[in-house]
Coordinates of N, CA and C in Angstrom, one line a residue:
X1 N -133.5 71.8 -43.0 CA -134.5 70.9 -42.3 C -135.4 70.3 -43.1
X2 N -135.5 69.1 -43.0 CA -136.6 68.3 -43.9 C -138.1 68.4 -43.3
X3 N -138.7 68.5 -44.1 CA -140.3 68.8 -43.9 C -140.9 67.6 -43.6
X4 N -141.5 67.4 -42.2 CA -142.2 65.9 -42.0 C -143.1 65.6 -42.8
X5 N -143.8 66.3 -43.6 CA -145.0 66.0 -44.6 C -144.3 65.3 -45.6
X6 N -143.2 65.7 -46.0 CA -142.4 65.3 -47.2 C -141.7 64.1 -46.9
X7 N -141.4 63.9 -45.9 CA -140.9 62.6 -45.2 C -141.7 61.5 -45.0
X8 N -143.2 61.8 -44.7 CA -143.8 60.8 -44.6 C -144.4 60.3 -46.1
X9 N -144.8 61.6 -46.9 CA -145.1 61.1 -48.3 C -144.0 60.2 -49.0
X10 N -143.0 60.6 -48.6 CA -141.8 59.9 -49.4 C -141.7 58.4 -48.9
X11 N -142.1 58.3 -47.6 CA -142.1 56.9 -46.9 C -143.2 55.9 -47.8
X12 N -144.3 56.7 -47.6 CA -145.7 55.8 -48.5 C -145.4 55.7 -49.6
X13 N -144.9 56.6 -50.4 CA -144.5 56.3 -52.1 C -143.6 55.1 -52.2
X14 N -142.6 55.2 -51.4 CA -141.4 54.3 -51.4 C -142.1 52.8 -51.0
X15 N -142.8 52.6 -50.0 CA -143.8 51.6 -49.7 C -144.5 51.1 -50.7
X16 N -145.4 51.9 -51.5 CA -146.0 51.7 -52.6 C -145.2 51.0 -53.6
X17 N -144.3 51.7 -54.2 CA -143.5 51.3 -55.3 C -142.9 49.9 -54.9
X18 N -142.2 49.8 -53.7 CA -141.6 48.4 -53.2 C -142.6 47.3 -53.5
X19 N -143.7 47.5 -52.8 CA -144.7 46.4 -53.1 C -144.9 46.0 -54.5
X20 N -145.1 47.0 -55.2 CA -145.5 46.8 -56.9 C -144.3 46.1 -57.3
X21 N -143.0 46.6 -57.1 CA -141.7 45.6 -57.7 C -141.9 44.4 -57.1
X22 N -142.1 44.2 -55.9 CA -142.2 42.7 -55.4 C -143.1 41.8 -56.2
X23 N -144.0 42.5 -56.7 CA -145.2 41.7 -57.4 C -144.3 41.3 -58.8
X24 N -143.8 42.4 -59.4 CA -143.3 42.3 -60.7 C -142.3 41.2 -60.8
X25 N -141.4 41.3 -59.8 CA -140.2 40.4 -59.7 C -140.5 38.8 -59.5
X26 N -141.6 38.7 -58.6 CA -142.1 37.2 -58.5 C -142.9 36.7 -59.6
X27 N -143.5 37.7 -60.6 CA -144.4 37.1 -61.6 C -143.7 37.2 -62.8
X28 N -142.6 38.0 -63.1 CA -142.1 38.1 -64.4 C -141.3 36.8 -64.9
X29 N -140.6 35.8 -63.8 CA -140.2 34.6 -64.4 C -141.3 33.6 -64.7
X30 N -142.5 33.8 -64.3 CA -143.6 33.0 -64.7 C -144.1 33.3 -66.3
X31 N -144.0 32.6 -67.2 CA -144.3 32.9 -68.6 C -145.9 33.1 -68.7
X32 N -146.2 33.9 -69.2 CA -147.9 34.0 -69.6 C -148.4 34.6 -68.3
X33 N -148.0 35.1 -67.2 CA -148.5 35.6 -66.1 C -148.6 37.1 -66.3
X34 N -149.6 37.7 -66.2 CA -149.7 39.2 -66.2 C -149.2 39.9 -64.8
X35 N -148.8 41.0 -65.1 CA -148.6 41.9 -63.6 C -149.6 42.1 -63.1
X36 N -150.6 42.5 -63.8 CA -151.9 43.3 -63.1 C -153.0 41.9 -62.7
X37 N -153.1 41.0 -63.6 CA -154.3 40.0 -63.3 C -153.4 38.7 -63.3
X38 N -153.8 37.8 -62.6 CA -154.9 37.7 -61.6 C -154.6 38.6 -60.1
X39 N -155.4 39.1 -59.4 CA -154.9 39.6 -58.1 C -154.1 38.8 -57.3
X40 N -153.4 39.6 -56.3 CA -152.5 39.0 -55.4 C -153.0 37.6 -54.8
X41 N -152.2 36.9 -54.4 CA -152.8 35.6 -53.8 C -151.5 35.0 -53.1
X42 N -151.9 34.3 -52.1 CA -151.0 33.2 -51.2 C -150.2 32.5 -52.3
X43 N -148.8 32.4 -52.1 CA -148.1 31.4 -53.1 C -148.1 29.9 -52.7
X44 N -148.8 29.7 -51.4 CA -148.9 28.3 -50.8 C -150.2 27.7 -51.2
X45 N -151.3 28.5 -50.7 CA -152.6 27.9 -50.8 C -153.3 28.5 -51.9
X46 N -152.7 29.6 -52.6 CA -153.6 30.4 -53.6 C -154.7 30.8 -53.3
X47 N -155.1 31.1 -52.0 CA -156.1 32.1 -51.5 C -155.9 33.5 -51.9
X48 N -156.9 34.3 -52.6 CA -156.9 35.5 -52.7 C -156.6 36.6 -51.7
X49 N -155.7 37.5 -51.9 CA -155.4 38.3 -50.8 C -156.5 39.4 -50.5
X50 N -157.1 39.9 -49.6 CA -157.7 41.0 -49.4 C -157.3 42.2 -49.9
X51 N -158.1 43.0 -50.4 CA -157.5 44.3 -50.7 C -156.8 45.3 -49.8
X52 N -157.5 45.3 -48.6 CA -156.6 46.0 -47.6 C -155.5 45.4 -47.1
X53 N -155.1 44.3 -47.5 CA -153.9 43.5 -47.1 C -152.7 44.0 -48.2
X54 N -153.2 44.5 -49.1 CA -152.1 45.1 -50.3 C -151.7 46.3 -49.9
X55 N -152.2 47.0 -49.2 CA -151.7 48.4 -48.7 C -150.6 48.3 -47.6
X56 N -149.6 48.5 -48.1 CA -148.1 48.2 -47.4 C -148.2 48.4 -45.9
X57 N -148.3 49.7 -45.4 CA -148.1 50.0 -44.0 C -149.4 49.8 -43.4
X58 N -150.7 50.0 -43.8 CA -151.8 49.7 -43.3 C -152.1 48.1 -43.1
X59 N -151.8 47.3 -43.8 CA -151.8 45.9 -43.5 C -151.0 45.3 -42.4
X60 N -150.0 46.1 -42.3 CA -149.0 45.5 -41.1 C -149.6 45.9 -39.6
X61 N -150.3 47.3 -39.7 CA -150.8 47.9 -38.6 C -152.3 47.1 -38.1
X62 N -152.9 46.8 -39.2 CA -154.2 45.9 -38.8 C -153.6 44.6 -38.6

């Protein structure tokens, strides 16, 4: 039987890694753009994304 704590931890780790890979995939084709800086922003209006909106599950709940 799978431990529930392990399942939740695996889900959260997967969400964080998936979110980071999304940033990497979007920024790599752009030459000269760093993976880390600048911080996340809206692709349409270029407004900076708030820090708590970058937390995968928490931003959905809020």
